[in-house]
C-alpha positions in Angstrom: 125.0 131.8 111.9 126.3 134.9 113.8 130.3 134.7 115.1 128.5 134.3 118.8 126.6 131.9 117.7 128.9 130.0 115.8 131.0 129.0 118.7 128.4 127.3 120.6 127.1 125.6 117.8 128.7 122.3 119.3 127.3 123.2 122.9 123.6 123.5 121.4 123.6 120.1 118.9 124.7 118.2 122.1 122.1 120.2 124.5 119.2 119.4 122.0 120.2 115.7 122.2 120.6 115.5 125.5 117.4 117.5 126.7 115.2 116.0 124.2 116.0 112.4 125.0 115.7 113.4 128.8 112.3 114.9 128.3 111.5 111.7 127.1 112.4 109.2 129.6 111.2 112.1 131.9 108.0 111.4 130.3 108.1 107.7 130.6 109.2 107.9 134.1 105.9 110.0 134.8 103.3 107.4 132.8 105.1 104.6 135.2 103.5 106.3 138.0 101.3 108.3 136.4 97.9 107.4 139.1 99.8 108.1 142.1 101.2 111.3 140.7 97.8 112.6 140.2 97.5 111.8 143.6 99.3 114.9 144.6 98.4 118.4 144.3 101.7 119.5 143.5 103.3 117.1 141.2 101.7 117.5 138.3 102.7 120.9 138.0 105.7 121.0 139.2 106.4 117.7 136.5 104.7 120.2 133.8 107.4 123.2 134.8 110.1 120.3 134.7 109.0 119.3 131.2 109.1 123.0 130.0 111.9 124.0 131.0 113.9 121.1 129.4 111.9 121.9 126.7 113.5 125.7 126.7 116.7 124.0 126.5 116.0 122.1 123.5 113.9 125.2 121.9 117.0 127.7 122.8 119.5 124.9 122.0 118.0 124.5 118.5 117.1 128.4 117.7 120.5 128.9 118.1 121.7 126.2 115.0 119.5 128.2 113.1 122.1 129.3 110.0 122.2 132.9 109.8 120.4 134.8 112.3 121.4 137.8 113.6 122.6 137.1 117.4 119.5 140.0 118.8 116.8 137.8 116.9 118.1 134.5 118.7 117.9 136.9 122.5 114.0 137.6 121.4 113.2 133.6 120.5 114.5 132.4 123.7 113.4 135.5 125.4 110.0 134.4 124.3 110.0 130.9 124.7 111.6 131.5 128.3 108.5 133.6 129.4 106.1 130.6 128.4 108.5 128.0 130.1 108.0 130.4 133.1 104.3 130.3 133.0 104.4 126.8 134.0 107.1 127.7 136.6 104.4 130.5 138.0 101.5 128.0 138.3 103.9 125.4 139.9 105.2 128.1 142.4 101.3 129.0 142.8 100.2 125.5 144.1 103.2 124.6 145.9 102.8 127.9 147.9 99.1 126.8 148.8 100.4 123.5 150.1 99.5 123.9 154.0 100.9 120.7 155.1 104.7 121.4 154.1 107.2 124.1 155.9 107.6 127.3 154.0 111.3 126.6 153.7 110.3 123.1 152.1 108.1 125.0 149.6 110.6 127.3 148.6 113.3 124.3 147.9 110.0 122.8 146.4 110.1 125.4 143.8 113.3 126.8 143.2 114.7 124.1 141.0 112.0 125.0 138.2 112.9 128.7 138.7 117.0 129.1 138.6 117.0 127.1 134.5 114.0 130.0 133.3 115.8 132.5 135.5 119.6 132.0 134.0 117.6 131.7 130.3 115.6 134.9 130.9 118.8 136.9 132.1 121.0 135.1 129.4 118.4 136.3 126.7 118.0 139.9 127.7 122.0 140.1 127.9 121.9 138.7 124.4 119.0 141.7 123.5 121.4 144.4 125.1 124.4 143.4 123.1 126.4 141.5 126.1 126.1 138.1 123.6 129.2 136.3 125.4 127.9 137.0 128.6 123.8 136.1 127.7 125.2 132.8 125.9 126.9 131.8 129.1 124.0 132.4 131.1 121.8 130.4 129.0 124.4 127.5 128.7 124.4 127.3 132.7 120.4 127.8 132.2 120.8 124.6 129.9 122.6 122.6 132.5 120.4 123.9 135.7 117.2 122.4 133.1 119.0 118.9 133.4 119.3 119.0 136.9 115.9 120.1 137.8 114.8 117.3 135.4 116.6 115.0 137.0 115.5 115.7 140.5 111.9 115.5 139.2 112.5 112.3 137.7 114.1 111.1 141.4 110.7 112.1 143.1 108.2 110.7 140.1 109.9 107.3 140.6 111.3 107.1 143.9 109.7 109.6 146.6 106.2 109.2 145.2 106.5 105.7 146.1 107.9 106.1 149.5 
């Protein structure tokens, strides 16, 4: 493991536990509601982005355990695995934006929690990639902690505000 790399290697084993077991009861807190979820136009989606971008977490959390890679090849694995997280983030935006019934200003906070988490891993990864490794493993540490949160508030609306 690369000197970066090596510092955060505490940071990462705890992200990877924490995200994956999150995804999880993210997952479980979806299936409890699963019929009125499907319900919606939007929720599925935006549940999907959640999902992958906890998902980057774990991904970037555990490509970056990996013994002995140089720091640039750990910038192009999350760098990758960011830009599919953020497909899932596009559609999401996609179908919130088509939702006619909700303010524009209610569809932007609609969608910005899914983007800051592949936004802070995208910029964290191309800093990596550039040679700014301190800086890009910052970024994708606060990208880590911005992928709990937006799970989190997911996980309020699948069991609360769906049922409201």
């Amino acid at each position: 493991m690369s000197e970066p790399l090596a510092s955060w290697s505490e940071f990462n084993v705890a992200m990877v536990g924490a995200t994956a077991a999150l995804a999880g009861l993210l997952i479980v807190a979806m299936s409890v509601n699963i019929a009125e979820i499907m319900k919606s136009v939007t929720l599925p989606p935006r549940a999907a982005s959640s999902i992958a971008a906890l998902v980057l977490a774990i991904t970037a959390a555990a490509f970056g355990l990996i013994p002995g890679q140089p720091v640039a090849v750990y910038g192009i694995e999350v760098l990758v695995a960011a830009l599919l997280a953020g497909l899932f983030q596009l559609h999401a935006i996609r179908v919130v934006m088509r939702e006619d019934s909700v303010s524009p200003f209610d569809r932007v906070l609609k969608s910005i929690a899914g983007v800051l988490p592949v936004a802070a891993f995208l910029g964290g990864a191309v800093l990596v990639i550039v040679g700014a490794a301190e800086a890009g493993l910052i970024a994708m540490a606060v990208g880590s902690v911005l992928s709990i949160v937006a799970a989190l508030l997911m996980a309020w609306v699948v069991l609360v505000e769906v049922l409201r």
